[in-house]
Amino acid sequence: MAATSTMLPLGSEAPSFRLKDTEGRIVSLDDVKDAKAYLIMFVCNHCPYVMHVAKELGEIGREYSEKGVAIFAINSNDPEQYPEDSVVNMKIKAEEWGWTFPYLVDETQEVAKAYRAACTPDFYVFDENKKLVYRGQLDDSRPGNNIPVTGSDLRHALDAVLAGEKPSENQKPSVGCSIKWKPGNEPEYMKLVMR
């Protein structure tokens, strides 16, 4: 079922996390001290919305990490209900899609809740002080709408931060598959974003 971003309030501080990557190494937001910006993406392996933009996310990852942006992808889906989202498959997909940024497992789903993440993909850009300056869509492309994937909205936000400016506050929410919550773990805010 489709869901939209909860549009976490601009200015919110980035919730910290310590999560395992596909190799079992612990990755923490707090380990990155000198980034010019932070991009947190909630994604998964099997969602058609993510698959539609996965190669562009790889391009953005390579391009913007070189410019000093710290980038993290987080999978919060329940792999018991959705085996395609297992760690083994995460590793396969990250290689297939050319993802060079950490792809992390939110096993308890607490990180998704801390960010009020609702859909895959869901994007958050924080400035160098870890204050939220963008939460919205990658671009206007969706599976089947014949609009090319360019990453324009997210790229404009990142470019603004890197130029020492604030992105426009006119931000369109991301749309995608709802996060696949473990039974009984779905947060209250999900009732507001289901379509």
Coordinates of C-alpha atoms in Angstrom, one line a residue:
M1 CA 0.0 0.0 0.0
A2 CA 1.3 3.5 -0.9
A3 CA 2.2 6.0 1.8
T4 CA 3.6 9.5 1.9
S5 CA 6.3 11.1 4.0
T6 CA 5.3 12.4 7.4
M7 CA 7.2 15.6 6.6
L8 CA 9.1 15.8 9.9
P9 CA 9.3 19.5 10.9
L10 CA 12.2 21.4 9.4
G11 CA 14.8 22.3 12.0
S12 CA 14.5 18.9 13.7
E13 CA 17.8 17.4 14.9
A14 CA 18.9 14.2 13.3
P15 CA 18.2 11.3 15.6
S16 CA 21.3 9.3 16.3
F17 CA 21.6 5.7 15.4
R18 CA 24.0 2.7 15.7
L19 CA 23.1 0.0 13.1
K20 CA 24.8 -2.9 11.4
D21 CA 25.7 -2.8 7.8
T22 CA 25.5 -5.7 5.4
E23 CA 28.8 -7.0 6.7
G24 CA 27.8 -6.8 10.3
R25 CA 29.9 -3.7 11.1
I26 CA 28.4 -1.1 13.4
V27 CA 27.8 2.2 11.7
S28 CA 26.9 5.3 13.7
L29 CA 25.7 8.7 12.7
D30 CA 27.8 10.1 15.5
D31 CA 31.0 8.7 14.0
V32 CA 30.8 11.3 11.2
K33 CA 31.9 14.7 12.6
D34 CA 32.9 16.8 9.7
A35 CA 30.3 16.3 7.0
K36 CA 29.0 19.3 5.1
A37 CA 25.6 17.7 5.0
Y38 CA 23.9 14.4 5.9
L39 CA 21.5 12.4 3.7
I40 CA 19.5 9.7 5.4
M41 CA 17.3 7.5 3.2
F42 CA 14.8 4.9 4.2
V43 CA 14.7 2.3 1.5
C44 CA 14.4 -1.5 0.9
N45 CA 15.1 -4.1 -1.7
H46 CA 11.7 -5.1 -3.1
C47 CA 9.7 -1.9 -3.3
P48 CA 8.9 -0.8 -6.9
Y49 CA 9.4 2.8 -6.0
V50 CA 12.9 2.2 -4.7
M51 CA 13.8 -0.1 -7.6
H52 CA 12.6 2.7 -10.0
V53 CA 15.2 5.1 -8.6
A54 CA 17.9 2.8 -7.3
K55 CA 20.5 3.5 -10.0
E56 CA 20.0 7.3 -9.5
L57 CA 20.6 6.9 -5.8
G58 CA 23.9 5.2 -6.6
E59 CA 24.8 8.1 -8.8
I60 CA 23.9 10.6 -6.1
G61 CA 25.9 8.5 -3.6
R62 CA 29.0 8.6 -5.6
E63 CA 28.7 12.3 -6.7
Y64 CA 27.8 13.8 -3.3
S65 CA 30.0 11.7 -1.0
E66 CA 32.9 13.3 -3.0
K67 CA 31.5 16.7 -2.1
G68 CA 31.5 16.0 1.7
V69 CA 27.9 14.6 2.2
A70 CA 27.6 11.7 4.6
I71 CA 25.1 9.3 3.1
F72 CA 23.3 6.4 4.9
A73 CA 20.6 4.1 3.5
I74 CA 18.4 2.3 6.1
N75 CA 16.2 -0.7 5.6
S76 CA 13.5 -0.9 8.4
N77 CA 11.3 -3.6 6.8
D78 CA 10.4 -6.8 8.6
P79 CA 12.4 -9.5 6.7
E80 CA 10.3 -12.3 8.3
Q81 CA 7.3 -11.1 6.4
Y82 CA 9.3 -9.9 3.4
P83 CA 12.3 -12.2 2.9
E84 CA 13.4 -10.1 -0.2
D85 CA 14.5 -7.5 2.4
S86 CA 16.9 -9.8 4.2
V87 CA 20.5 -8.8 4.8
V88 CA 21.7 -11.2 2.2
N89 CA 19.5 -9.6 -0.4
M90 CA 20.5 -6.1 0.8
K91 CA 24.1 -6.9 0.0
I92 CA 23.2 -8.3 -3.5
K93 CA 21.0 -5.3 -4.3
A94 CA 23.5 -2.7 -3.1
E95 CA 26.1 -4.2 -5.4
E96 CA 23.7 -4.5 -8.3
W97 CA 22.6 -0.8 -7.9
G98 CA 26.1 0.6 -7.4
W99 CA 25.5 1.8 -3.8
T100 CA 28.8 2.8 -2.2
F101 CA 27.2 4.3 0.9
P102 CA 26.4 2.2 4.0
Y103 CA 23.2 0.1 3.7
L104 CA 22.0 -0.5 7.3
V105 CA 19.6 -2.8 9.0
D106 CA 17.0 -1.2 11.4
E107 CA 16.1 -4.5 13.1
T108 CA 14.0 -3.1 15.9
Q109 CA 12.5 -0.4 13.6
E110 CA 13.2 2.2 16.3
V111 CA 15.3 4.3 14.0
A112 CA 12.4 4.5 11.5
K113 CA 10.1 5.6 14.3
A114 CA 12.6 8.2 15.5
Y115 CA 12.7 9.8 12.0
R116 CA 8.9 9.3 11.6
A117 CA 9.7 7.4 8.4
A118 CA 6.7 6.1 6.6
C119 CA 7.6 5.0 3.1
T120 CA 10.3 3.7 0.9
P121 CA 12.0 5.7 -0.3
D122 CA 11.8 8.5 2.3
F123 CA 14.6 11.2 2.2
Y124 CA 16.0 13.5 4.9
V125 CA 18.7 16.1 4.4
F126 CA 20.4 17.6 7.4
D127 CA 22.9 20.5 7.4
E128 CA 26.4 20.4 8.9
N129 CA 24.8 20.9 12.4
K130 CA 22.5 17.9 11.8
K131 CA 19.4 20.2 11.5
L132 CA 16.7 19.1 9.1
V133 CA 16.5 21.3 6.0
Y134 CA 14.8 18.9 3.5
R135 CA 12.4 16.1 3.7
G136 CA 10.7 15.2 0.5
Q137 CA 10.7 13.5 -2.8
L138 CA 13.7 12.5 -5.0
D139 CA 11.9 14.0 -8.1
D140 CA 8.5 13.8 -9.9
S141 CA 9.2 10.4 -11.4
R142 CA 7.1 7.4 -10.3
P143 CA 6.9 3.9 -11.7
G144 CA 4.8 4.1 -14.8
N145 CA 4.4 7.8 -15.1
N146 CA 7.0 8.2 -17.9
I147 CA 8.8 11.1 -16.2
P148 CA 12.6 10.6 -16.3
V149 CA 14.4 9.9 -13.0
T150 CA 16.7 12.9 -12.5
G151 CA 16.9 13.2 -8.7
S152 CA 16.3 17.0 -9.2
D153 CA 14.5 17.8 -6.0
L154 CA 17.0 16.0 -3.8
R155 CA 19.9 17.3 -5.8
H156 CA 18.7 20.9 -5.5
A157 CA 18.4 20.5 -1.7
L158 CA 21.9 19.1 -1.4
D159 CA 23.4 21.7 -3.7
A160 CA 21.7 24.5 -1.6
V161 CA 23.2 23.1 1.7
L162 CA 26.6 22.7 0.1
A163 CA 26.4 26.4 -1.1
G164 CA 25.7 27.5 2.5
E165 CA 22.0 28.2 1.7
K166 CA 18.7 26.7 2.9
P167 CA 16.7 24.7 0.4
S168 CA 13.2 26.1 -0.5
E169 CA 10.6 25.2 2.1
N170 CA 8.2 24.3 -0.7
Q171 CA 8.9 20.6 -0.5
K172 CA 6.8 17.8 -2.0
P173 CA 6.5 14.7 0.2
S174 CA 8.0 11.4 -0.9
V175 CA 5.7 8.7 -2.0
G176 CA 6.3 5.0 -1.9
C177 CA 5.5 1.6 -0.3
S178 CA 4.7 1.8 3.3
I179 CA 7.4 0.5 5.7
K180 CA 6.6 -3.1 6.5
W181 CA 6.2 -3.0 10.3
K182 CA 6.6 -6.1 12.5
P183 CA 3.2 -7.2 13.8
G184 CA 2.0 -4.9 16.5
N185 CA 4.9 -2.4 15.9
E186 CA 3.2 0.0 13.5
P187 CA 3.5 3.5 15.0
E188 CA 0.4 5.7 15.5
Y189 CA 1.6 8.3 12.9
M190 CA 1.1 5.8 10.1
K191 CA -2.6 6.3 10.2
L192 CA -2.0 9.8 8.9
V193 CA 0.0 8.9 5.8
M194 CA -1.6 5.8 4.3
R195 CA -3.4 6.4 1.0

